[in-house]
Amino acid sequence: AEEAMALRKSYKSNVTGEDIPLPIGSFEDLITRFQFDKRLLNNLIENHFTEPTPIQSEGIPLALNNRDIVACAPTGSGKTLAFLIPLLQLIISDGKDSNGLKGLIISPTKELANQIFIECSKLAQKVFLDRKRPLQVALLSKSLNAKLKNKAVSDKKYDILVTTPLRLIDVVKNEALDLSGVKHIIFDEADKLFDKTFVEQTDDILSSCNNPKLRKSMFSATIPSNVEEIANSIMMDPVRVIIGHKDA
Ligand code: ADP
Ligand code: MG
């Protein structure tokens, strides 16, 4: 515990909420503390992710404890992996017998959605939910959107989907994608997703994710106070993680 406090102090993090787990000092800690998938750890190392960044040290154990999270960390600090690593692990550890979409990552732009998809695909390489079924990640592109609508591809095929709000709403409205099995929703660049331009779409998406056990998280470089208010109203005992200074 002392080490953890020293770690927190060294990167000026501020973590508030109830029952906060200790941060990880290395990715290997995940093997001993959580039943972390060896293949996933291997993929991290193969992609030269050897040490967790501060937002990853704090955020990964929280997510693995199935907590709702509001995370604020500077641009370039590794927020993408901070939400992808636990998302993949949580899906691996209970995904064996459930078909269909379980993880949803919402991004305000197509470019960012594409980057998240690429990063997620690297980590999901050769990861299997059981012996026969590889974990499936997709970007909700224009063509996938069309294929889902004309049933050229089953909406049960994917475990994780990365998307912008409008494209997701479009398939959902057309009853081409069922969100009722979604257990984890992540809002990346949440400050944008909850501002005036997007907030209605974001609400729409949240109301379609009707699984009562839905875990929600928000990641952003800045969390304006109105976004924090929304977070508190839609989340269950959220933990707030702030790395560096909160320059609101
Ligand atoms: P943010 O979303 O916080 O702006 P990103 O998730 O885009 O930051 O990460 C910024 C860069 O840091 C990316 O190139 C990513 O691959 C790299 N990165 C993330 N985590 C690590 C890590 N643990 N070790 C080395 N590089 C990392
Ligand atoms: Mg980012």
Coordinates of N, CA and C in Angstrom, one line a residue, residues 19-248:
D19 N -13.9 2.3 -2.1 CA -13.2 1.1 -2.4 C -12.3 1.1 -3.6
I20 N -11.3 1.9 -3.5 CA -10.4 2.1 -4.7 C -9.3 1.0 -4.6
P21 N -9.1 0.2 -5.7 CA -8.0 -0.8 -5.7 C -6.7 -0.1 -5.9
L22 N -5.6 -0.8 -5.5 CA -4.3 -0.3 -5.7 C -3.9 -0.2 -7.2
P23 N -3.1 0.8 -7.5 CA -2.7 0.8 -8.9 C -1.7 -0.4 -9.2
I24 N -1.5 -0.7 -10.5 CA -0.6 -1.7 -10.9 C 0.8 -1.0 -11.1
G25 N 1.9 -1.7 -10.7 CA 3.2 -1.2 -11.0 C 3.8 -1.7 -12.3
S26 N 3.2 -2.8 -12.8 CA 3.7 -3.4 -14.1 C 2.5 -4.2 -14.7
F27 N 2.6 -4.5 -15.9 CA 1.5 -5.3 -16.6 C 1.5 -6.7 -16.0
E28 N 2.7 -7.2 -15.6 CA 2.8 -8.5 -15.0 C 2.0 -8.6 -13.7
D29 N 1.9 -7.5 -13.0 CA 1.0 -7.5 -11.8 C -0.4 -8.0 -12.1
L30 N -0.8 -7.8 -13.3 CA -2.2 -8.2 -13.7 C -2.3 -9.7 -13.6
I31 N -1.2 -10.4 -13.9 CA -1.3 -11.9 -13.9 C -1.5 -12.4 -12.4
T32 N -0.8 -11.8 -11.5 CA -0.9 -12.2 -10.1 C -2.2 -11.7 -9.4
R33 N -2.6 -10.5 -9.8 CA -3.8 -9.9 -9.1 C -5.1 -10.3 -9.7
F34 N -5.1 -10.4 -11.0 CA -6.3 -10.8 -11.7 C -6.0 -12.0 -12.6
Q35 N -7.0 -12.7 -12.9 CA -6.6 -13.9 -13.8 C -6.4 -13.4 -15.2
F36 N -5.4 -12.6 -15.4 CA -5.2 -12.0 -16.7 C -4.8 -12.9 -17.8
D37 N -5.3 -12.8 -18.9 CA -5.1 -13.6 -20.1 C -3.6 -13.5 -20.5
K38 N -2.9 -14.7 -20.6 CA -1.5 -14.7 -21.0 C -1.3 -14.2 -22.4
R39 N -2.2 -14.5 -23.3 CA -2.1 -14.1 -24.7 C -2.2 -12.6 -24.8
L40 N -3.1 -12.0 -24.0 CA -3.2 -10.5 -24.0 C -2.0 -9.9 -23.5
L41 N -1.4 -10.4 -22.4 CA -0.1 -9.9 -21.9 C 1.0 -9.9 -23.0
N42 N 1.0 -11.1 -23.7 CA 1.9 -11.3 -24.7 C 1.8 -10.2 -25.8
N43 N 0.5 -10.0 -26.2 CA 0.3 -9.0 -27.2 C 0.7 -7.6 -26.8
L44 N 0.6 -7.3 -25.5 CA 1.1 -6.0 -25.0 C 2.6 -5.9 -25.3
I45 N 3.3 -7.0 -24.8 CA 4.8 -7.0 -24.9 C 5.2 -6.9 -26.4
E46 N 4.6 -7.7 -27.2 CA 4.9 -7.8 -28.6 C 4.8 -6.4 -29.3
N47 N 3.8 -5.6 -28.8 CA 3.6 -4.3 -29.3 C 4.4 -3.2 -28.6
H48 N 5.4 -3.7 -27.8 CA 6.3 -2.8 -27.1 C 5.6 -1.9 -26.0
F49 N 4.5 -2.4 -25.5 CA 3.9 -1.8 -24.3 C 4.5 -2.5 -23.1
T50 N 5.5 -2.0 -22.5 CA 6.2 -2.8 -21.5 C 5.8 -2.3 -20.1
E51 N 5.6 -1.0 -19.9 CA 5.3 -0.4 -18.6 C 4.0 0.4 -18.7
P52 N 3.1 0.2 -17.8 CA 1.8 1.0 -17.8 C 2.1 2.5 -17.6
T53 N 1.3 3.3 -18.3 CA 1.4 4.8 -18.0 C 0.5 5.0 -16.8
P54 N 0.6 6.2 -16.1 CA -0.2 6.4 -14.9 C -1.7 6.2 -15.1
I55 N -2.3 6.6 -16.2 CA -3.7 6.4 -16.3 C -4.0 4.9 -16.4
Q56 N -3.1 4.2 -17.0 CA -3.2 2.7 -17.1 C -3.1 2.1 -15.8
S57 N -2.1 2.5 -15.0 CA -1.8 1.9 -13.6 C -3.1 2.0 -12.8
E58 N -3.7 3.2 -12.9 CA -4.9 3.4 -12.0 C -6.2 2.9 -12.6
G59 N -6.3 3.1 -13.9 CA -7.6 2.8 -14.6 C -7.8 1.3 -14.8
I60 N -6.8 0.5 -15.1 CA -7.0 -0.9 -15.4 C -7.6 -1.7 -14.2
P61 N -7.0 -1.6 -13.0 CA -7.6 -2.3 -11.8 C -9.0 -1.9 -11.5
L62 N -9.3 -0.6 -11.7 CA -10.7 -0.1 -11.5 C -11.6 -0.8 -12.4
A63 N -11.3 -0.8 -13.7 CA -12.2 -1.4 -14.7 C -12.3 -2.9 -14.4
L64 N -11.2 -3.5 -14.1 CA -11.3 -5.0 -13.8 C -12.1 -5.3 -12.6
N65 N -12.3 -4.3 -11.7 CA -13.2 -4.5 -10.6 C -14.6 -4.1 -11.0
N66 N -14.8 -3.9 -12.3 CA -16.1 -3.6 -12.9 C -16.7 -2.3 -12.4
R67 N -15.8 -1.3 -12.2 CA -16.3 0.0 -11.8 C -16.6 1.0 -12.9
D68 N -17.6 1.9 -12.6 CA -17.8 3.0 -13.5 C -16.7 4.0 -13.3
I69 N -16.2 4.6 -14.4 CA -15.0 5.5 -14.2 C -15.2 6.8 -15.0
V70 N -14.7 7.8 -14.4 CA -14.6 9.1 -15.1 C -13.1 9.4 -15.0
A71 N -12.4 9.3 -16.2 CA -11.0 9.5 -16.2 C -10.6 10.7 -17.0
C72 N -9.6 11.4 -16.4 CA -9.1 12.6 -17.0 C -7.6 12.6 -17.0
A73 N -7.0 12.6 -18.2 CA -5.5 12.5 -18.3 C -5.1 13.2 -19.6
P74 N -3.9 13.8 -19.6 CA -3.5 14.6 -20.7 C -3.5 13.8 -22.1
T75 N -3.5 14.6 -23.1 CA -3.4 14.0 -24.5 C -2.0 13.3 -24.6
G76 N -2.1 12.1 -25.2 CA -0.8 11.3 -25.3 C -0.4 10.5 -24.1
S77 N -1.3 10.4 -23.1 CA -0.9 9.7 -21.9 C -1.4 8.3 -21.9
G78 N -1.9 7.8 -23.0 CA -2.2 6.4 -23.1 C -3.6 6.0 -22.6
K79 N -4.6 6.9 -22.8 CA -6.0 6.6 -22.4 C -6.6 5.4 -23.2
T80 N -6.2 5.3 -24.4 CA -6.8 4.2 -25.2 C -6.6 2.9 -24.6
L81 N -5.3 2.6 -24.3 CA -5.0 1.3 -23.7 C -5.6 1.2 -22.3
A82 N -5.7 2.3 -21.6 CA -6.3 2.3 -20.3 C -7.7 1.7 -20.3
F83 N -8.5 2.0 -21.4 CA -9.8 1.4 -21.4 C -9.9 0.1 -22.2
L84 N -8.9 -0.1 -23.2 CA -9.0 -1.3 -24.0 C -8.5 -2.6 -23.3
I85 N -7.4 -2.4 -22.5 CA -6.9 -3.6 -21.9 C -7.9 -4.3 -20.9
P86 N -8.5 -3.5 -20.0 CA -9.5 -4.2 -19.2 C -10.8 -4.6 -19.9
L87 N -11.2 -3.9 -20.9 CA -12.3 -4.3 -21.7 C -12.1 -5.7 -22.3
L88 N -11.0 -5.9 -22.9 CA -10.7 -7.2 -23.6 C -10.6 -8.3 -22.5
Q89 N -10.0 -8.0 -21.4 CA -9.9 -9.0 -20.3 C -11.2 -9.4 -19.7
L90 N -12.1 -8.4 -19.5 CA -13.4 -8.6 -19.0 C -14.2 -9.5 -19.9
I91 N -14.1 -9.2 -21.2 CA -14.9 -10.0 -22.2 C -14.3 -11.4 -22.3
I92 N -13.0 -11.5 -22.2 CA -12.4 -12.9 -22.2 C -12.9 -13.7 -21.0
S93 N -12.8 -13.0 -19.9 CA -13.1 -13.8 -18.7 C -14.6 -14.2 -18.5
D94 N -15.5 -13.5 -19.1 CA -16.9 -14.0 -19.0 C -17.6 -14.2 -20.4
G95 N -16.8 -14.1 -21.4 CA -17.4 -14.1 -22.8 C -17.7 -15.5 -23.3
K96 N -17.2 -16.5 -22.7 CA -17.2 -17.9 -23.3 C -18.6 -18.3 -23.7
D97 N -19.6 -18.0 -22.9 CA -20.9 -18.6 -23.3 C -21.9 -17.5 -23.8
S98 N -21.4 -16.3 -23.9 CA -22.4 -15.3 -24.4 C -22.0 -14.8 -25.9
N99 N -23.0 -14.9 -26.7 CA -22.8 -14.5 -28.1 C -23.2 -13.0 -28.2
G100 N -22.7 -12.4 -29.2 CA -23.2 -11.0 -29.5 C -22.3 -9.9 -28.9
L101 N -22.7 -8.7 -29.2 CA -22.0 -7.5 -28.8 C -22.0 -7.3 -27.3
K102 N -20.8 -7.1 -26.7 CA -20.6 -6.9 -25.3 C -19.9 -5.6 -24.9
G103 N -19.1 -5.1 -25.9 CA -18.3 -3.9 -25.6 C -18.5 -2.9 -26.7
L104 N -18.8 -1.7 -26.3 CA -19.1 -0.6 -27.2 C -18.2 0.6 -26.9
I105 N -17.5 1.1 -27.9 CA -16.6 2.2 -27.7 C -17.1 3.3 -28.6
I106 N -17.4 4.5 -28.0 CA -18.0 5.6 -28.8 C -16.9 6.7 -28.9
S107 N -16.7 7.1 -30.1 CA -15.7 8.2 -30.4 C -16.4 9.3 -31.2
P108 N -16.1 10.6 -30.9 CA -16.7 11.7 -31.6 C -16.4 11.8 -33.1
T109 N -15.2 11.2 -33.5 CA -14.8 11.3 -34.9 C -14.5 9.9 -35.5
K110 N -14.6 9.8 -36.9 CA -14.3 8.6 -37.6 C -12.8 8.3 -37.5
E111 N -12.0 9.3 -37.6 CA -10.5 9.1 -37.5 C -10.1 8.5 -36.2
L112 N -10.6 9.1 -35.1 CA -10.3 8.5 -33.8 C -10.8 7.1 -33.6
A113 N -12.1 6.9 -34.1 CA -12.6 5.5 -34.1 C -11.7 4.6 -34.8
N114 N -11.2 4.9 -35.9 CA -10.3 4.1 -36.7 C -9.0 3.8 -35.9
Q115 N -8.5 4.8 -35.2 CA -7.2 4.6 -34.5 C -7.5 3.6 -33.3
I116 N -8.6 3.8 -32.6 CA -9.0 2.9 -31.5 C -9.1 1.5 -32.0
F117 N -9.8 1.3 -33.2 CA -10.0 0.0 -33.8 C -8.7 -0.7 -34.1
I118 N -7.7 0.1 -34.6 CA -6.4 -0.5 -35.0 C -5.7 -0.9 -33.7
E119 N -5.7 -0.1 -32.6 CA -5.1 -0.4 -31.4 C -5.7 -1.7 -30.7
C120 N -7.1 -1.7 -30.8 CA -7.8 -2.8 -30.2 C -7.5 -4.1 -31.0
S121 N -7.4 -4.0 -32.3 CA -7.1 -5.2 -33.1 C -5.8 -5.8 -32.8
K122 N -4.8 -4.9 -32.6 CA -3.5 -5.4 -32.2 C -3.5 -6.3 -30.9
L123 N -4.3 -5.7 -29.9 CA -4.3 -6.4 -28.6 C -5.2 -7.7 -28.7
A124 N -6.1 -7.7 -29.7 CA -7.0 -8.9 -29.8 C -6.5 -10.0 -30.6
Q125 N -5.3 -9.8 -31.2 CA -4.7 -10.8 -32.1 C -4.6 -12.2 -31.4
K126 N -5.1 -13.2 -32.0 CA -5.0 -14.6 -31.5 C -5.6 -14.7 -30.1
V127 N -6.5 -13.9 -29.7 CA -7.2 -14.0 -28.5 C -8.5 -14.8 -28.8
F128 N -8.7 -15.9 -28.0 CA -9.9 -16.7 -28.3 C -10.8 -16.7 -27.0
L129 N -12.1 -16.7 -27.3 CA -13.1 -16.8 -26.2 C -13.3 -18.2 -25.8
D130 N -13.2 -19.1 -26.8 CA -13.0 -20.5 -26.5 C -12.2 -21.1 -27.6
R131 N -12.0 -22.4 -27.6 CA -11.0 -22.9 -28.5 C -11.3 -22.6 -30.0
K132 N -12.6 -22.4 -30.3 CA -12.9 -22.2 -31.7 C -13.1 -20.8 -32.1
R133 N -13.5 -20.0 -31.1 CA -14.0 -18.6 -31.5 C -13.0 -17.5 -31.1
P134 N -12.4 -16.9 -32.1 CA -11.6 -15.7 -31.8 C -12.4 -14.5 -31.4
L135 N -11.8 -13.7 -30.6 CA -12.5 -12.5 -30.2 C -12.6 -11.6 -31.4
Q136 N -13.8 -11.1 -31.7 CA -14.0 -10.3 -32.9 C -14.3 -8.8 -32.5
V137 N -13.4 -8.0 -33.2 CA -13.5 -6.5 -33.0 C -13.9 -5.9 -34.4
A138 N -14.7 -4.9 -34.4 CA -15.0 -4.3 -35.7 C -15.2 -2.8 -35.5
L139 N -14.9 -2.1 -36.6 CA -15.1 -0.7 -36.8 C -16.5 -0.6 -37.5
L140 N -17.4 0.2 -37.0 CA -18.7 0.3 -37.7 C -18.5 1.3 -38.8
S141 N -18.0 0.8 -39.9 CA -17.7 1.6 -41.1 C -19.0 1.7 -41.9
K142 N -19.0 2.5 -42.9 CA -20.1 2.7 -43.8 C -20.5 1.3 -44.4
S143 N -19.5 0.5 -44.8 CA -19.8 -0.8 -45.4 C -20.4 -1.8 -44.4
L144 N -19.8 -1.8 -43.2 CA -20.3 -2.7 -42.2 C -21.8 -2.3 -41.8
N145 N -22.0 -1.0 -41.8 CA -23.3 -0.5 -41.5 C -24.3 -1.1 -42.5
A146 N -23.9 -1.0 -43.8 CA -24.8 -1.5 -44.9 C -25.0 -3.0 -44.7
K147 N -23.9 -3.8 -44.4 CA -24.0 -5.2 -44.3 C -24.9 -5.7 -43.2
L148 N -24.8 -4.9 -42.1 CA -25.7 -5.2 -41.0 C -27.1 -5.0 -41.3
K149 N -27.4 -3.9 -42.1 CA -28.8 -3.6 -42.4 C -29.4 -4.7 -43.4
N150 N -28.6 -5.1 -44.3 CA -29.1 -6.1 -45.3 C -28.8 -7.6 -44.8
K151 N -28.4 -7.7 -43.6 CA -28.2 -9.0 -43.0 C -27.1 -9.9 -43.7
A152 N -26.2 -9.2 -44.4 CA -25.1 -9.9 -45.0 C -24.2 -10.4 -43.9
V153 N -24.2 -9.7 -42.8 CA -23.4 -10.2 -41.7 C -24.3 -10.1 -40.4
S154 N -24.1 -11.2 -39.6 CA -24.9 -11.3 -38.4 C -24.5 -10.2 -37.3
D155 N -25.5 -9.7 -36.7 CA -25.1 -8.7 -35.6 C -24.6 -9.4 -34.4
K156 N -24.6 -10.7 -34.4 CA -24.1 -11.5 -33.2 C -22.6 -11.8 -33.4
K157 N -22.1 -11.4 -34.6 CA -20.7 -11.8 -34.9 C -19.6 -11.1 -34.1
Y158 N -19.9 -9.9 -33.7 CA -18.8 -9.1 -33.1 C -19.0 -9.0 -31.5
D159 N -17.8 -9.0 -30.9 CA -17.8 -8.9 -29.4 C -17.6 -7.4 -29.0
I160 N -16.8 -6.7 -29.8 CA -16.5 -5.3 -29.6 C -16.7 -4.5 -30.8
L161 N -17.4 -3.3 -30.7 CA -17.6 -2.5 -31.8 C -17.1 -1.1 -31.5
V162 N -16.4 -0.4 -32.4 CA -15.9 0.9 -32.2 C -16.7 1.8 -33.2
T163 N -17.2 2.9 -32.8 CA -18.1 3.6 -33.7 C -18.3 5.1 -33.3
T164 N -18.7 5.9 -34.3 CA -19.2 7.2 -34.0 C -20.7 7.2 -33.6
P165 N -21.2 8.2 -32.9 CA -22.6 8.1 -32.5 C -23.6 7.9 -33.6
L166 N -23.5 8.7 -34.7 CA -24.5 8.7 -35.7 C -24.6 7.4 -36.4
R167 N -23.5 6.8 -36.7 CA -23.5 5.5 -37.4 C -24.1 4.4 -36.6
L168 N -23.9 4.5 -35.3 CA -24.4 3.5 -34.4 C -26.0 3.7 -34.3
I169 N -26.4 4.9 -34.1 CA -27.8 5.2 -34.0 C -28.5 4.7 -35.3
D170 N -27.9 4.9 -36.4 CA -28.5 4.5 -37.7 C -28.8 3.0 -37.7
V171 N -27.8 2.2 -37.4 CA -28.1 0.7 -37.4 C -29.1 0.3 -36.3
V172 N -29.0 1.0 -35.2 CA -29.9 0.6 -34.1 C -31.4 0.9 -34.5
K173 N -31.6 2.1 -35.1 CA -32.9 2.5 -35.5 C -33.5 1.6 -36.5
N174 N -32.6 1.0 -37.4 CA -33.0 0.1 -38.4 C -33.1 -1.3 -37.9
E175 N -33.0 -1.5 -36.6 CA -33.1 -2.8 -35.9 C -32.1 -3.8 -36.5
A176 N -31.0 -3.3 -36.9 CA -29.9 -4.1 -37.5 C -28.8 -4.5 -36.5
L177 N -29.0 -3.9 -35.3 CA -28.0 -4.2 -34.2 C -28.7 -4.2 -32.9
D178 N -28.5 -5.2 -32.1 CA -29.1 -5.3 -30.8 C -28.1 -4.9 -29.7
L179 N -28.4 -3.9 -28.9 CA -27.5 -3.5 -27.9 C -27.8 -4.0 -26.5
S180 N -28.8 -4.9 -26.4 CA -29.2 -5.3 -25.1 C -28.2 -6.1 -24.3
G181 N -27.3 -6.7 -25.1 CA -26.2 -7.5 -24.4 C -25.0 -6.8 -24.1
V182 N -25.0 -5.5 -24.4 CA -23.8 -4.7 -24.1 C -23.5 -4.5 -22.6
K183 N -22.4 -4.9 -22.2 CA -22.0 -4.8 -20.7 C -21.1 -3.7 -20.4
H184 N -20.4 -3.2 -21.4 CA -19.4 -2.1 -21.2 C -19.5 -1.1 -22.3
I185 N -19.7 0.2 -21.8 CA -19.7 1.3 -22.8 C -18.7 2.3 -22.4
I186 N -17.9 2.7 -23.4 CA -16.8 3.6 -23.2 C -17.0 4.8 -24.0
F187 N -16.9 6.0 -23.4 CA -17.0 7.2 -24.2 C -15.6 7.9 -24.2
D188 N -15.0 7.8 -25.4 CA -13.7 8.4 -25.5 C -13.9 9.9 -25.9
E189 N -13.0 10.7 -25.5 CA -13.2 12.2 -25.6 C -14.6 12.6 -25.2
A190 N -14.9 12.2 -24.0 CA -16.2 12.4 -23.4 C -16.6 13.8 -23.3
D191 N -15.6 14.7 -23.2 CA -16.0 16.1 -23.2 C -16.8 16.5 -24.4
K192 N -16.4 15.9 -25.6 CA -17.1 16.2 -26.8 C -18.4 15.5 -26.9
L193 N -18.4 14.2 -26.5 CA -19.6 13.4 -26.6 C -20.8 13.9 -25.7
F194 N -20.4 14.7 -24.7 CA -21.5 15.2 -23.8 C -21.6 16.7 -24.0
D195 N -21.1 17.3 -25.0 CA -21.4 18.7 -25.2 C -22.6 18.8 -26.1
K196 N -23.0 20.0 -26.4 CA -24.2 20.3 -27.1 C -24.4 19.6 -28.4
T197 N -23.4 19.5 -29.2 CA -23.5 18.8 -30.5 C -23.9 17.4 -30.4
F198 N -23.4 16.7 -29.4 CA -23.6 15.2 -29.4 C -24.5 14.7 -28.3
V199 N -24.8 15.5 -27.3 CA -25.4 15.0 -26.1 C -26.7 14.2 -26.3
E200 N -27.5 14.7 -27.3 CA -28.8 14.0 -27.6 C -28.5 12.6 -28.2
Q201 N -27.5 12.5 -29.1 CA -27.2 11.2 -29.7 C -26.6 10.3 -28.6
T202 N -25.8 10.8 -27.7 CA -25.3 10.0 -26.6 C -26.4 9.5 -25.7
D203 N -27.3 10.3 -25.4 CA -28.5 9.9 -24.6 C -29.3 8.8 -25.3
D204 N -29.4 8.9 -26.6 CA -30.1 8.0 -27.4 C -29.4 6.6 -27.3
I205 N -28.1 6.6 -27.4 CA -27.3 5.4 -27.4 C -27.5 4.7 -26.0
L206 N -27.4 5.6 -25.0 CA -27.5 5.0 -23.6 C -28.8 4.4 -23.4
S207 N -29.9 5.0 -23.9 CA -31.2 4.4 -23.7 C -31.4 3.1 -24.5
S208 N -30.6 2.9 -25.5 CA -30.7 1.6 -26.2 C -29.9 0.5 -25.6
C209 N -29.0 0.9 -24.7 CA -28.2 -0.1 -24.0 C -28.9 -0.4 -22.7
N210 N -29.8 -1.3 -22.8 CA -30.7 -1.5 -21.6 C -30.4 -2.6 -20.6
N211 N -29.1 -3.1 -20.8 CA -28.7 -4.1 -19.8 C -28.5 -3.4 -18.5
P212 N -29.2 -3.9 -17.4 CA -29.0 -3.2 -16.1 C -27.6 -3.3 -15.6
K213 N -26.8 -4.2 -16.0 CA -25.5 -4.3 -15.5 C -24.4 -3.5 -16.3
L214 N -24.9 -2.6 -17.2 CA -24.0 -1.9 -18.0 C -23.0 -1.1 -17.2
R215 N -21.7 -1.3 -17.5 CA -20.6 -0.6 -16.9 C -20.3 0.6 -17.9
K216 N -20.2 1.8 -17.3 CA -19.9 3.0 -18.1 C -18.6 3.6 -17.8
S217 N -17.9 4.1 -18.8 CA -16.7 4.9 -18.5 C -16.6 6.0 -19.5
M218 N -15.9 7.1 -19.0 CA -15.7 8.3 -19.8 C -14.2 8.5 -19.7
F219 N -13.6 8.8 -20.8 CA -12.1 9.2 -20.8 C -12.0 10.5 -21.6
S220 N -11.2 11.4 -21.1 CA -11.0 12.7 -21.8 C -9.8 13.4 -21.2
A221 N -9.4 14.4 -22.0 CA -8.2 15.2 -21.5 C -8.7 16.3 -20.6
T222 N -10.0 16.7 -20.8 CA -10.6 17.6 -19.8 C -12.0 17.2 -19.5
I223 N -12.4 17.4 -18.3 CA -13.8 17.0 -17.9 C -14.4 18.3 -17.4
P224 N -15.2 19.0 -18.2 CA -15.9 20.2 -17.8 C -16.9 19.8 -16.7
S225 N -17.3 20.8 -15.9 CA -18.1 20.5 -14.8 C -19.5 19.9 -15.2
N226 N -20.0 20.4 -16.3 CA -21.3 19.9 -16.8 C -21.2 18.4 -17.1
V227 N -20.1 18.0 -17.7 CA -19.9 16.6 -18.0 C -19.8 15.7 -16.7
E228 N -19.1 16.3 -15.8 CA -19.0 15.6 -14.5 C -20.4 15.4 -13.8
E229 N -21.2 16.4 -14.0 CA -22.6 16.3 -13.4 C -23.4 15.2 -14.1
I230 N -23.2 15.1 -15.4 CA -23.9 14.1 -16.2 C -23.4 12.7 -15.7
A231 N -22.1 12.7 -15.6 CA -21.4 11.4 -15.2 C -22.0 10.9 -13.8
N232 N -22.1 11.9 -12.9 CA -22.7 11.5 -11.6 C -24.1 11.1 -11.7
S233 N -24.8 11.6 -12.6 CA -26.3 11.2 -12.7 C -26.5 9.9 -13.4
I234 N -25.6 9.5 -14.4 CA -25.8 8.2 -15.1 C -25.0 7.1 -14.6
M235 N -24.0 7.3 -13.7 CA -23.1 6.2 -13.3 C -23.5 5.7 -11.9
M236 N -22.9 4.5 -11.6 CA -23.1 3.9 -10.3 C -21.8 4.0 -9.5
D237 N -21.8 4.8 -8.4 CA -20.6 5.0 -7.6 C -19.4 5.1 -8.4
P238 N -19.4 6.1 -9.3 CA -18.2 6.2 -10.2 C -16.9 6.6 -9.4
V239 N -15.8 6.2 -10.0 CA -14.5 6.6 -9.4 C -14.0 7.6 -10.4
R240 N -13.4 8.7 -9.8 CA -12.9 9.7 -10.6 C -11.4 9.7 -10.5
V241 N -10.8 9.6 -11.7 CA -9.3 9.5 -11.8 C -8.8 10.7 -12.5
I242 N -7.9 11.4 -11.9 CA -7.4 12.6 -12.6 C -5.9 12.5 -12.5
I243 N -5.2 12.5 -13.7 CA -3.8 12.4 -13.8 C -3.3 13.8 -14.2
G244 N -2.3 14.3 -13.5 CA -1.8 15.6 -13.7 C -2.8 16.7 -13.2
H245 N -2.7 17.8 -13.8 CA -3.6 18.9 -13.3 C -4.9 18.9 -14.1
K246 N -6.0 19.2 -13.3 CA -7.3 19.3 -14.0 C -7.4 20.8 -14.5
D247 N -7.1 21.0 -15.8 CA -7.1 22.4 -16.3 C -8.5 22.6 -16.9
A248 N -9.5 22.8 -16.1 CA -10.8 22.9 -16.7 C -11.0 24.4 -17.2

